[in-house]
Amino acid sequence: MTTDTTGTVARDGDSRPGGPADSPFIRACRRRPVPHTPVWFMRQAGRSLPEYREIRASVPMLESCRRPDLVTEITLQPVRRHGVDAAILFSDIVVPVAAAGIDLDIVPGTGPVVAEPIRTAADVERIRLITRDDVSYVDEAVRQLVVELGDTPLIGFAGAPFTLASYLVEGGPSRTHAKTKALMYGDPELWHALCARLAEVTSAFLRVQIEAGVSAVQLFDSWAGALSEADYRRFVLPHSTTVLSGLVDAGVPRIHFGVGTAELLGAMGEAGADVVGVDWRTPLDVATGRIGADKAVQGNLDPCVLLAPWPVVEAEVRRILEQGRAAPGHVFNLGHGVLPETDPEVLTRVVALVHELSSRRADQG
Ligand code: CP3
């Protein structure tokens, strides 16, 4: 075992030359020199790909997440097609919550919908703790994928307590998170009990993925940007810290991501991340100033830019690579997920462009 300056403990044998732990993606997460800036896309395994739509035409979303053969195929599709530097496990943030006993579904065009929302202490007790047996299909899919992917790293993920709590309390997607905030401000004790339980479920879910062989994990706190920094620190940070800092011994880089988090970037880094995800609202050099020079950044092309003519896309990719140089490590990504209407050809071109521009920079020293 070796410990690098981030405090991350590297697993023995993991950094053999050419293996996933020596890949540009993992090296950038650990702020080590890279042959080119690595790139992957949030929601790369999804609806912009015709080959994905074909598989999903006859299989509901949650069922597809529970079938290791389909998870493996869908996860590999964007790697084959775009040549991205990392795969992300095909699953959803509500998969472990469903495994914990909560009756929910993922409704096409809407998102997660919970049959009986969580609003009382008795409701919190309905969220059981999960073991590997509850999500054996994830364990199996990761093991299969690690073999198939060879040197390409696989990213595992989970939802952070706040974002999960929002779906559970609201009962579905919400623009204002009003019911969630009402519970948070109105009954802090119940709020903390709910988030503590969700942190346990999320931690167990990430442990299963790490033990099965993922090379990095990302904690999605997509809706954390709905909070002020003071409220984030009081109501959310302790629970996300339980998850991320609790994995310090696991030996894989931890990425912490949210949307609209300009004011929260410093706090999100403090939760125990090696990499902080940044959306398009904050330039990466400004973000680095807020996060600190001891963490890498990931981002931050506006997914809508991919719908514009190529010269616009190219100029934005150049700008982001340039601003990313201020960070001690940069993983190129979007500021949020790929939109379904995105032309997959554009994604492939972005991967090639990021590689070309960043390798040329290395040649020039
Ligand atoms: O990134 C990847 O390619 C891996 C797969 C992945 C999915 N969901 C598959 C999915 C990941 C990482 C997620 C995470 C997720 N799920 C988040 C955090 C990331 C983010 O986007 O902020 C959130 C908030 C969810 C909850 C959720 N699930 C939403 C909002 C939706 C979209 C609803 C819709 O149809 O517009 C889903 C469904 C979902 N999860 C789809 C996919 C591919 C679409 C299902 C379909 O094809 O109909």
CSV table of C-alpha atoms and ligand atoms in Angstrom, one decimal:
chain,number,residue,atom,x,y,z
A,1,MET,CA,0.0,0.0,0.0
A,2,THR,CA,1.2,3.5,-0.8
A,3,THR,CA,-0.4,6.8,0.3
A,4,ASP,CA,-0.3,9.8,-2.0
A,5,THR,CA,-0.6,13.4,-1.0
A,6,THR,CA,-4.4,13.4,-1.2
A,7,GLY,CA,-4.4,10.8,1.6
A,8,THR,CA,-5.9,8.3,-0.8
A,9,VAL,CA,-4.5,4.8,-0.1
A,10,ALA,CA,-3.6,3.1,-3.4
A,11,ARG,CA,-4.4,-0.6,-3.6
A,12,ASP,CA,-1.5,-2.9,-4.0
A,13,GLY,CA,-0.7,-4.0,-7.6
A,14,ASP,CA,-3.2,-1.5,-8.9
A,15,SER,CA,-0.8,0.9,-10.6
A,16,ARG,CA,0.9,-1.7,-12.9
A,17,PRO,CA,1.9,0.2,-16.0
A,18,GLY,CA,-1.1,0.2,-18.4
A,19,GLY,CA,-3.7,-1.0,-15.9
A,20,PRO,CA,-6.7,1.0,-15.1
A,21,ALA,CA,-5.0,2.7,-12.1
A,22,ASP,CA,-2.3,4.0,-14.4
A,23,SER,CA,-4.9,5.3,-16.9
A,24,PRO,CA,-5.0,9.0,-17.8
A,25,PHE,CA,-8.3,9.3,-15.9
A,26,ILE,CA,-7.1,7.9,-12.6
A,27,ARG,CA,-3.8,9.7,-13.0
A,28,ALA,CA,-5.7,13.0,-13.4
A,29,CYS,CA,-7.9,12.3,-10.4
A,30,ARG,CA,-4.7,11.8,-8.4
A,31,ARG,CA,-3.1,14.9,-9.9
A,32,ARG,CA,-0.3,13.0,-11.6
A,33,PRO,CA,1.1,13.9,-15.0
A,34,VAL,CA,-1.1,12.6,-17.9
A,35,PRO,CA,-0.3,11.9,-21.6
A,36,HIS,CA,-3.6,13.7,-22.5
A,37,THR,CA,-6.5,15.2,-20.6
A,38,PRO,CA,-8.9,12.3,-20.0
A,39,VAL,CA,-12.6,12.8,-21.0
A,40,TRP,CA,-15.9,11.0,-20.2
A,41,PHE,CA,-19.5,12.3,-20.1
A,42,MET,CA,-22.1,12.1,-17.4
A,43,ARG,CA,-25.0,10.1,-18.8
A,44,GLN,CA,-22.8,8.8,-21.6
A,45,ALA,CA,-24.6,5.5,-21.2
A,46,GLY,CA,-28.0,6.6,-22.2
A,47,ARG,CA,-30.6,8.0,-24.4
A,48,SER,CA,-28.5,9.8,-27.0
A,49,LEU,CA,-27.4,6.4,-28.4
A,50,PRO,CA,-29.6,4.5,-30.8
A,51,GLU,CA,-28.1,1.2,-29.7
A,52,TYR,CA,-29.2,2.0,-26.1
A,53,ARG,CA,-32.7,2.9,-27.2
A,54,GLU,CA,-33.0,-0.4,-29.1
A,55,ILE,CA,-32.2,-2.4,-25.9
A,56,ARG,CA,-34.4,-0.2,-23.7
A,57,ALA,CA,-37.4,-0.3,-26.1
A,58,SER,CA,-38.7,-3.5,-24.5
A,59,VAL,CA,-37.1,-3.4,-21.0
A,60,PRO,CA,-38.2,-0.9,-18.2
A,61,MET,CA,-35.4,1.2,-16.7
A,62,LEU,CA,-35.2,-0.4,-13.3
A,63,GLU,CA,-35.3,-3.9,-14.8
A,64,SER,CA,-32.4,-3.0,-17.1
A,65,CYS,CA,-30.4,-1.9,-14.1
A,66,ARG,CA,-31.0,-5.3,-12.5
A,67,ARG,CA,-29.9,-7.4,-15.4
A,68,PRO,CA,-26.0,-7.8,-15.4
A,69,ASP,CA,-26.0,-8.7,-19.1
A,70,LEU,CA,-27.8,-5.5,-20.0
A,71,VAL,CA,-25.8,-3.4,-17.6
A,72,THR,CA,-22.6,-4.7,-19.1
A,73,GLU,CA,-23.7,-4.0,-22.7
A,74,ILE,CA,-25.1,-0.5,-22.0
A,75,THR,CA,-22.0,0.5,-20.0
A,76,LEU,CA,-19.7,-0.6,-22.8
A,77,GLN,CA,-21.6,1.1,-25.6
A,78,PRO,CA,-20.2,4.6,-25.2
A,79,VAL,CA,-16.7,3.3,-24.6
A,80,ARG,CA,-16.8,1.4,-28.0
A,81,ARG,CA,-18.4,4.3,-29.8
A,82,HIS,CA,-16.6,7.4,-28.5
A,83,GLY,CA,-13.3,6.1,-27.1
A,84,VAL,CA,-13.9,7.8,-23.8
A,85,ASP,CA,-11.2,7.5,-21.1
A,86,ALA,CA,-13.6,5.9,-18.5
A,87,ALA,CA,-16.8,3.9,-18.4
A,88,ILE,CA,-19.6,4.7,-15.9
A,89,LEU,CA,-21.7,1.9,-14.6
A,90,PHE,CA,-25.2,1.8,-16.0
A,91,SER,CA,-27.5,2.1,-13.0
A,92,ASP,CA,-29.4,4.9,-11.3
A,93,ILE,CA,-29.2,6.8,-8.0
A,94,VAL,CA,-32.5,5.2,-6.8
A,95,VAL,CA,-31.4,1.6,-7.4
A,96,PRO,CA,-30.0,1.1,-3.8
A,97,VAL,CA,-33.0,2.9,-2.3
A,98,ALA,CA,-35.3,0.5,-4.1
A,99,ALA,CA,-33.1,-2.4,-2.9
A,100,ALA,CA,-33.5,-1.0,0.6
A,101,GLY,CA,-37.3,-1.6,0.4
A,102,ILE,CA,-38.7,1.6,-0.9
A,103,ASP,CA,-41.4,1.2,-3.5
A,104,LEU,CA,-40.5,3.4,-6.5
A,105,ASP,CA,-40.2,3.5,-10.2
A,106,ILE,CA,-38.4,5.5,-12.8
A,107,VAL,CA,-41.0,6.9,-15.1
A,108,PRO,CA,-39.9,7.8,-18.7
A,109,GLY,CA,-39.6,11.5,-19.2
A,110,THR,CA,-40.2,12.2,-15.5
A,111,GLY,CA,-37.6,10.4,-13.4
A,112,PRO,CA,-37.9,8.6,-10.1
A,113,VAL,CA,-41.4,8.5,-8.5
A,114,VAL,CA,-41.9,7.2,-5.0
A,115,ALA,CA,-45.1,5.4,-4.1
A,116,GLU,CA,-45.2,6.5,-0.4
A,117,PRO,CA,-43.0,9.6,0.2
A,118,ILE,CA,-40.8,9.7,3.4
A,119,ARG,CA,-42.1,12.3,5.8
A,120,THR,CA,-42.0,10.8,9.3
A,121,ALA,CA,-39.7,8.9,11.7
A,122,ALA,CA,-41.6,5.7,11.0
A,123,ASP,CA,-41.1,6.3,7.2
A,124,VAL,CA,-37.3,6.6,7.8
A,125,GLU,CA,-37.4,3.2,9.5
A,126,ARG,CA,-38.8,1.7,6.2
A,127,ILE,CA,-35.4,2.4,4.6
A,128,ARG,CA,-33.5,-0.8,5.4
A,129,LEU,CA,-29.8,-1.1,5.4
A,130,ILE,CA,-28.5,-3.0,2.4
A,131,THR,CA,-25.9,-5.8,1.9
A,132,ARG,CA,-24.2,-7.1,-1.2
A,133,ASP,CA,-27.0,-9.7,-1.5
A,134,ASP,CA,-29.6,-6.9,-2.0
A,135,VAL,CA,-27.7,-5.7,-5.0
A,136,SER,CA,-26.0,-8.8,-6.2
A,137,TYR,CA,-26.8,-7.8,-9.8
A,138,VAL,CA,-24.5,-4.8,-9.4
A,139,ASP,CA,-21.7,-6.9,-7.9
A,140,GLU,CA,-22.0,-9.3,-10.8
A,141,ALA,CA,-22.2,-6.6,-13.5
A,142,VAL,CA,-19.1,-4.8,-12.2
A,143,ARG,CA,-17.1,-8.0,-12.1
A,144,GLN,CA,-18.0,-8.8,-15.6
A,145,LEU,CA,-17.3,-5.2,-16.8
A,146,VAL,CA,-13.9,-5.0,-15.2
A,147,VAL,CA,-12.8,-8.1,-17.3
A,148,GLU,CA,-14.4,-6.7,-20.5
A,149,LEU,CA,-12.9,-3.2,-20.0
A,150,GLY,CA,-9.3,-4.3,-19.5
A,151,ASP,CA,-7.3,-1.1,-19.1
A,152,THR,CA,-10.2,1.3,-19.2
A,153,PRO,CA,-11.3,2.3,-15.7
A,154,LEU,CA,-14.9,1.8,-14.5
A,155,ILE,CA,-16.5,4.5,-12.4
A,156,GLY,CA,-19.0,3.4,-9.8
A,157,PHE,CA,-21.5,5.9,-8.4
A,158,ALA,CA,-24.3,6.7,-5.9
A,159,GLY,CA,-26.6,9.5,-5.0
A,160,ALA,CA,-25.7,11.8,-2.1
A,161,PRO,CA,-28.0,12.0,0.9
A,162,PHE,CA,-29.5,15.4,0.0
A,163,THR,CA,-30.4,14.5,-3.6
A,164,LEU,CA,-31.8,11.1,-2.6
A,165,ALA,CA,-33.7,12.8,0.3
A,166,SER,CA,-35.2,15.2,-2.2
A,167,TYR,CA,-36.7,12.4,-4.3
A,168,LEU,CA,-37.9,10.5,-1.3
A,169,VAL,CA,-39.5,13.4,0.5
A,170,GLU,CA,-41.0,15.1,-2.6
A,171,GLY,CA,-42.1,11.7,-4.0
A,172,GLY,CA,-40.6,12.7,-7.4
A,173,PRO,CA,-38.6,15.4,-9.2
A,174,SER,CA,-39.1,18.9,-7.9
A,175,ARG,CA,-38.0,22.3,-9.1
A,176,THR,CA,-38.1,24.1,-5.7
A,177,HIS,CA,-37.4,21.1,-3.3
A,178,ALA,CA,-40.1,22.8,-1.1
A,179,LYS,CA,-41.2,19.8,0.9
A,180,THR,CA,-37.6,18.7,1.4
A,181,LYS,CA,-36.6,22.1,2.7
A,182,ALA,CA,-39.7,22.3,4.9
A,183,LEU,CA,-38.7,19.1,6.6
A,184,MET,CA,-35.1,20.2,6.8
A,185,TYR,CA,-35.9,23.5,8.5
A,186,GLY,CA,-39.0,22.3,10.4
A,187,ASP,CA,-37.7,19.1,11.9
A,188,PRO,CA,-33.9,19.1,11.9
A,189,GLU,CA,-33.7,16.0,14.0
A,190,LEU,CA,-35.8,13.9,11.6
A,191,TRP,CA,-33.9,15.4,8.7
A,192,HIS,CA,-30.5,14.3,10.1
A,193,ALA,CA,-32.0,10.8,10.9
A,194,LEU,CA,-33.1,10.5,7.3
A,195,CYS,CA,-29.8,11.7,5.8
A,196,ALA,CA,-27.8,9.5,8.2
A,197,ARG,CA,-29.8,6.5,7.0
A,198,LEU,CA,-29.3,7.4,3.4
A,199,ALA,CA,-25.5,7.9,4.0
A,200,GLU,CA,-25.4,4.3,5.3
A,201,VAL,CA,-27.2,2.9,2.3
A,202,THR,CA,-25.1,4.9,-0.1
A,203,SER,CA,-21.8,3.9,1.6
A,204,ALA,CA,-22.8,0.2,1.5
A,205,PHE,CA,-23.7,0.6,-2.2
A,206,LEU,CA,-20.4,2.2,-3.0
A,207,ARG,CA,-18.5,-0.5,-1.0
A,208,VAL,CA,-20.1,-3.3,-3.0
A,209,GLN,CA,-19.0,-1.6,-6.3
A,210,ILE,CA,-15.4,-1.0,-5.0
A,211,GLU,CA,-15.1,-4.5,-3.7
A,212,ALA,CA,-16.3,-5.8,-7.1
A,213,GLY,CA,-13.5,-3.7,-8.8
A,214,VAL,CA,-14.5,-0.2,-9.9
A,215,SER,CA,-11.5,2.1,-10.2
A,216,ALA,CA,-13.2,5.4,-8.9
A,217,VAL,CA,-16.5,6.5,-7.5
A,218,GLN,CA,-18.6,9.6,-8.1
A,219,LEU,CA,-21.1,10.9,-5.5
A,220,PHE,CA,-23.9,12.7,-7.3
A,221,ASP,CA,-25.4,15.5,-5.3
A,222,SER,CA,-27.1,17.0,-8.3
A,223,TRP,CA,-29.6,19.2,-6.4
A,224,ALA,CA,-27.3,20.5,-3.6
A,225,GLY,CA,-27.1,23.8,-5.5
A,226,ALA,CA,-30.6,24.6,-4.1
A,227,LEU,CA,-29.0,25.4,-0.7
A,228,SER,CA,-27.0,28.3,0.6
A,229,GLU,CA,-23.5,27.5,1.8
A,230,ALA,CA,-24.5,27.9,5.5
A,231,ASP,CA,-27.4,25.5,5.1
A,232,TYR,CA,-25.3,23.1,3.1
A,233,ARG,CA,-22.7,23.0,5.8
A,234,ARG,CA,-25.3,22.5,8.6
A,235,PHE,CA,-27.7,20.1,6.9
A,236,VAL,CA,-25.8,18.2,4.2
A,237,LEU,CA,-22.0,18.3,4.5
A,238,PRO,CA,-21.8,16.1,7.6
A,239,HIS,CA,-23.7,13.3,5.8
A,240,SER,CA,-21.8,13.6,2.5
A,241,THR,CA,-18.6,13.6,4.6
A,242,THR,CA,-19.7,10.3,6.2
A,243,VAL,CA,-19.9,8.8,2.8
A,244,LEU,CA,-16.8,10.2,1.1
A,245,SER,CA,-14.4,10.4,4.1
A,246,GLY,CA,-15.6,6.9,5.1
A,247,LEU,CA,-14.1,5.6,1.8
A,248,VAL,CA,-10.6,7.0,2.4
A,249,ASP,CA,-9.3,3.5,3.0
A,250,ALA,CA,-10.9,2.1,-0.1
A,251,GLY,CA,-8.1,3.1,-2.3
A,252,VAL,CA,-10.0,4.6,-5.2
A,253,PRO,CA,-10.4,8.3,-6.2
A,254,ARG,CA,-13.7,9.9,-5.0
A,255,ILE,CA,-15.4,12.5,-7.2
A,256,HIS,CA,-18.0,14.9,-5.7
A,257,PHE,CA,-20.5,16.4,-8.1
A,258,GLY,CA,-23.4,18.9,-8.0
A,259,VAL,CA,-25.1,21.4,-10.3
A,260,GLY,CA,-25.4,25.1,-9.5
A,261,THR,CA,-22.8,24.7,-6.7
A,262,ALA,CA,-20.6,27.8,-7.4
A,263,GLU,CA,-21.0,28.9,-3.7
A,264,LEU,CA,-20.5,25.3,-2.4
A,265,LEU,CA,-17.4,24.2,-4.2
A,266,GLY,CA,-15.1,24.7,-1.3
A,267,ALA,CA,-17.4,22.9,1.1
A,268,MET,CA,-18.0,20.0,-1.4
A,269,GLY,CA,-14.2,19.5,-1.6
A,270,GLU,CA,-14.0,19.4,2.2
A,271,ALA,CA,-16.4,16.4,2.3
A,272,GLY,CA,-13.4,14.2,1.4
A,273,ALA,CA,-13.2,14.3,-2.4
A,274,ASP,CA,-10.2,13.9,-4.6
A,275,VAL,CA,-12.0,15.6,-7.5
A,276,VAL,CA,-14.8,18.2,-7.5
A,277,GLY,CA,-17.2,18.3,-10.4
A,278,VAL,CA,-18.0,21.8,-11.6
A,279,ASP,CA,-20.9,22.9,-13.8
A,280,TRP,CA,-20.7,25.4,-16.7
A,281,ARG,CA,-21.5,28.4,-14.5
A,282,THR,CA,-18.1,28.6,-12.9
A,283,PRO,CA,-14.9,28.8,-15.1
A,284,LEU,CA,-12.5,26.0,-14.0
A,285,ASP,CA,-9.7,28.5,-13.0
A,286,VAL,CA,-12.2,30.3,-10.7
A,287,ALA,CA,-13.4,27.0,-9.4
A,288,THR,CA,-9.9,25.9,-8.6
A,289,GLY,CA,-9.4,29.1,-6.6
A,290,ARG,CA,-12.4,28.1,-4.5
A,291,ILE,CA,-11.7,24.3,-4.2
A,292,GLY,CA,-8.0,24.7,-3.5
A,293,ALA,CA,-4.9,23.4,-5.2
A,294,ASP,CA,-5.0,20.0,-3.4
A,295,LYS,CA,-7.9,18.7,-5.5
A,296,ALA,CA,-8.5,18.0,-9.2
A,297,VAL,CA,-11.5,19.3,-11.1
A,298,GLN,CA,-14.0,17.7,-13.5
A,299,GLY,CA,-16.1,19.5,-16.1
A,300,ASN,CA,-17.5,21.7,-17.4
A,301,LEU,CA,-18.9,22.0,-20.9
A,302,ASP,CA,-22.5,23.2,-21.0
A,303,PRO,CA,-24.4,20.1,-22.4
A,304,CYS,CA,-26.5,22.6,-24.5
A,305,VAL,CA,-23.3,23.7,-26.4
A,306,LEU,CA,-23.2,20.2,-28.0
A,307,LEU,CA,-26.4,21.2,-29.8
A,308,ALA,CA,-24.6,24.2,-31.5
A,309,PRO,CA,-22.6,24.2,-34.7
A,310,TRP,CA,-19.2,22.5,-34.5
A,311,PRO,CA,-17.0,25.7,-34.5
A,312,VAL,CA,-18.9,26.8,-31.3
A,313,VAL,CA,-18.3,23.4,-29.7
A,314,GLU,CA,-14.6,23.6,-30.7
A,315,ALA,CA,-14.1,27.0,-29.2
A,316,GLU,CA,-15.7,26.0,-25.9
A,317,VAL,CA,-13.6,22.9,-25.7
A,318,ARG,CA,-10.4,24.9,-26.2
A,319,ARG,CA,-11.5,27.5,-23.6
A,320,ILE,CA,-12.2,24.8,-21.0
A,321,LEU,CA,-8.9,22.9,-21.6
A,322,GLU,CA,-7.1,26.3,-21.2
A,323,GLN,CA,-8.9,27.2,-18.0
A,324,GLY,CA,-8.5,23.6,-16.7
A,325,ARG,CA,-4.7,24.1,-16.7
A,326,ALA,CA,-5.1,26.2,-13.6
A,327,ALA,CA,-6.1,23.0,-11.7
A,328,PRO,CA,-3.6,20.4,-10.5
A,329,GLY,CA,-5.6,17.8,-12.4
A,330,HIS,CA,-8.4,18.1,-14.9
A,331,VAL,CA,-10.9,15.5,-16.1
A,332,PHE,CA,-12.9,16.8,-19.1
A,333,ASN,CA,-16.6,16.3,-18.8
A,334,LEU,CA,-19.9,18.1,-19.2
A,335,GLY,CA,-21.3,20.4,-16.5
A,336,HIS,CA,-24.3,18.0,-16.2
A,337,GLY,CA,-25.6,15.0,-18.2
A,338,VAL,CA,-25.7,14.4,-21.9
A,339,LEU,CA,-29.1,15.6,-23.3
A,340,PRO,CA,-31.1,12.9,-25.1
A,341,GLU,CA,-31.2,15.0,-28.3
A,342,THR,CA,-27.4,15.2,-28.6
A,343,ASP,CA,-25.9,13.9,-31.8
A,344,PRO,CA,-23.6,11.1,-30.7
A,345,GLU,CA,-21.2,12.0,-33.5
A,346,VAL,CA,-20.5,15.3,-31.8
A,347,LEU,CA,-19.6,13.5,-28.6
A,348,THR,CA,-17.1,11.3,-30.5
A,349,ARG,CA,-15.6,14.5,-32.1
A,350,VAL,CA,-15.3,16.1,-28.7
A,351,VAL,CA,-13.3,13.1,-27.3
A,352,ALA,CA,-11.0,13.2,-30.3
A,353,LEU,CA,-10.5,17.0,-30.0
A,354,VAL,CA,-9.8,16.9,-26.2
A,355,HIS,CA,-7.2,14.2,-26.8
A,356,GLU,CA,-5.6,16.0,-29.8
A,357,LEU,CA,-5.4,19.5,-28.1
A,358,SER,CA,-4.2,18.2,-24.8
A,359,SER,CA,-1.5,15.8,-26.3
A,360,ARG,CA,-0.2,18.6,-28.5
A,361,ARG,CA,0.2,20.7,-25.4
A,362,ALA,CA,2.3,17.9,-23.8
A,363,ASP,CA,4.5,17.7,-26.9
A,364,GLN,CA,5.2,21.4,-26.6
A,365,GLY,CA,6.2,20.9,-23.0
B,1,CP3,O1,-24.0,8.5,-16.5
B,1,CP3,C1,-24.3,7.4,-17.0
B,1,CP3,O2,-24.3,7.2,-18.2
B,1,CP3,C2,-24.7,6.2,-16.1
B,1,CP3,C3,-26.1,6.1,-15.8
B,1,CP3,C4,-26.9,7.0,-14.9
B,1,CP3,C5,-28.3,7.1,-15.0
B,1,CP3,N1,-28.7,7.8,-14.0
B,1,CP3,C6,-29.1,6.3,-16.0
B,1,CP3,C7,-30.4,6.9,-16.3
B,1,CP3,C8,-26.5,7.8,-13.9
B,1,CP3,C9,-25.1,8.2,-13.4
B,1,CP3,C10,-27.7,8.3,-13.3
B,1,CP3,C11,-27.7,9.2,-12.1
B,1,CP3,C12,-28.9,10.0,-11.7
B,1,CP3,N2,-30.2,9.5,-11.8
B,1,CP3,C13,-28.9,11.3,-11.2
B,1,CP3,C14,-27.6,12.0,-10.9
B,1,CP3,C15,-27.1,12.6,-12.2
B,1,CP3,C16,-27.8,13.8,-12.7
B,1,CP3,O3,-28.3,13.7,-13.9
B,1,CP3,O4,-28.0,14.8,-12.0
B,1,CP3,C17,-30.2,11.6,-11.0
B,1,CP3,C18,-30.7,13.0,-10.4
B,1,CP3,C19,-31.0,10.5,-11.3
B,1,CP3,C20,-32.5,10.4,-11.2
B,1,CP3,C21,-33.1,10.2,-12.6
B,1,CP3,N3,-33.1,9.0,-13.2
B,1,CP3,C22,-33.5,11.2,-13.5
B,1,CP3,C23,-33.6,12.7,-13.2
B,1,CP3,C24,-33.9,10.6,-14.7
B,1,CP3,C25,-34.3,11.2,-16.0
B,1,CP3,C26,-35.8,11.2,-16.2
B,1,CP3,C27,-36.1,11.3,-17.7
B,1,CP3,O5,-36.5,10.3,-18.3
B,1,CP3,O6,-35.8,12.4,-18.2
B,1,CP3,C28,-33.6,9.2,-14.5
B,1,CP3,C29,-33.8,8.1,-15.5
B,1,CP3,C30,-32.5,7.6,-16.1
B,1,CP3,N4,-31.4,7.3,-15.4
B,1,CP3,C31,-32.3,7.4,-17.5
B,1,CP3,C32,-31.0,6.9,-17.6
B,1,CP3,C33,-30.3,6.5,-18.9
B,1,CP3,C34,-33.3,7.6,-18.6
B,1,CP3,C35,-34.2,6.4,-18.7
B,1,CP3,C36,-34.7,6.3,-20.0
B,1,CP3,O7,-34.0,5.9,-20.9
B,1,CP3,O8,-35.9,6.5,-20.1
